[in-house]
PDB file of C-alpha atoms in Angstrom:
ATOM      1  CA  MET A   1      -0.046   0.002   0.019  1.00  0.00           C
ATOM      2  CA  GLU A   2       2.733   2.467   0.987  1.00  0.00           C
ATOM      3  CA  GLU A   3       4.688   1.593  -2.144  1.00  0.00           C
ATOM      4  CA  GLU A   4       1.643   2.397  -4.357  1.00  0.00           C
ATOM      5  CA  LYS A   5       1.350   5.783  -2.686  1.00  0.00           C
ATOM      6  CA  MET A   6       4.963   6.450  -3.386  1.00  0.00           C
ATOM      7  CA  ASN A   7       4.531   5.453  -7.034  1.00  0.00           C
ATOM      8  CA  LEU A   8       1.538   7.646  -7.440  1.00  0.00           C
ATOM      9  CA  ARG A   9       3.420  10.650  -5.930  1.00  0.00           C
ATOM     10  CA  LEU A  10       6.343  10.014  -8.402  1.00  0.00           C
ATOM     11  CA  ASP A  11       3.875   9.786 -11.262  1.00  0.00           C
ATOM     12  CA  MET A  12       2.375  13.140 -10.179  1.00  0.00           C
ATOM     13  CA  ASP A  13       5.854  14.718 -10.026  1.00  0.00           C
ATOM     14  CA  VAL A  14       6.681  13.530 -13.375  1.00  0.00           C
ATOM     15  CA  GLN A  15       3.422  14.886 -14.860  1.00  0.00           C
ATOM     16  CA  LYS A  16       3.992  18.224 -13.232  1.00  0.00           C
ATOM     17  CA  LEU A  17       7.488  18.422 -14.659  1.00  0.00           C
ATOM     18  CA  GLU A  18       6.128  17.513 -18.094  1.00  0.00           C
ATOM     19  CA  VAL A  19       3.485  20.233 -18.001  1.00  0.00           C
ATOM     20  CA  GLU A  20       6.075  22.759 -16.797  1.00  0.00           C
ATOM     21  CA  LYS A  21       8.399  21.745 -19.670  1.00  0.00           C
ATOM     22  CA  LEU A  22       5.452  22.177 -22.158  1.00  0.00           C
ATOM     23  CA  ARG A  23       4.740  25.595 -20.805  1.00  0.00           C
ATOM     24  CA  LYS A  24       8.268  26.700 -21.115  1.00  0.00           C
ATOM     25  CA  GLY A  25       8.462  25.376 -24.657  1.00  0.00           C
ATOM     26  CA  LYS A  26       5.307  27.339 -25.510  1.00  0.00           C
ATOM     27  CA  ASN A  27       6.844  30.498 -24.084  1.00  0.00           C
ATOM     28  CA  ILE A  28       9.954  29.959 -26.206  1.00  0.00           C
ATOM     29  CA  ALA A  29       7.906  29.396 -29.244  1.00  0.00           C
ATOM     30  CA  ASP A  30       5.836  32.508 -28.645  1.00  0.00           C
ATOM     31  CA  GLU A  31       8.970  34.510 -28.256  1.00  0.00           C
ATOM     32  CA  ASP A  32      10.394  33.010 -31.509  1.00  0.00           C
ATOM     33  CA  LEU A  33       7.190  33.914 -33.318  1.00  0.00           C
ATOM     34  CA  ASP A  34       7.233  37.496 -32.096  1.00  0.00           C
ATOM     35  CA  SER A  35      10.816  37.794 -33.223  1.00  0.00           C
ATOM     36  CA  LEU A  36       9.999  36.446 -36.658  1.00  0.00           C
ATOM     37  CA  LYS A  37       7.064  38.912 -36.976  1.00  0.00           C
ATOM     38  CA  THR A  38       9.420  41.737 -36.090  1.00  0.00           C
ATOM     39  CA  ASP A  39      11.975  40.630 -38.656  1.00  0.00           C
ATOM     40  CA  TYR A  40       9.276  40.267 -41.234  1.00  0.00           C
ATOM     41  CA  LYS A  41       8.019  43.751 -40.686  1.00  0.00           C
ATOM     42  CA  LYS A  42      11.539  45.192 -40.861  1.00  0.00           C
ATOM     43  CA  LEU A  43      12.101  43.296 -44.101  1.00  0.00           C
ATOM     44  CA  ARG A  44       8.953  44.586 -45.727  1.00  0.00           C
ATOM     45  CA  LEU A  45       9.773  48.130 -44.707  1.00  0.00           C
ATOM     46  CA  SER A  46      13.265  47.824 -46.245  1.00  0.00           C
ATOM     47  CA  MET A  47      11.796  46.427 -49.403  1.00  0.00           C
ATOM     48  CA  LYS A  48       9.348  49.420 -49.657  1.00  0.00           C
ATOM     49  CA  THR A  49      12.169  51.941 -49.313  1.00  0.00           C
ATOM     50  CA  ALA A  50      14.438  50.133 -51.752  1.00  0.00           C
TER      51      ALA A  50
END
């Protein structure tokens, strides 16, 4: 019984870490997307002036 509780706690910890990892990955992806949008706007402006 005690071993099952310990396994459940470990499973919960693993799930929490996976969720945290996914959130961090999403934040990084959002930052990359914002950066790409900014670069695209700069490129379009430079093409208009050229």
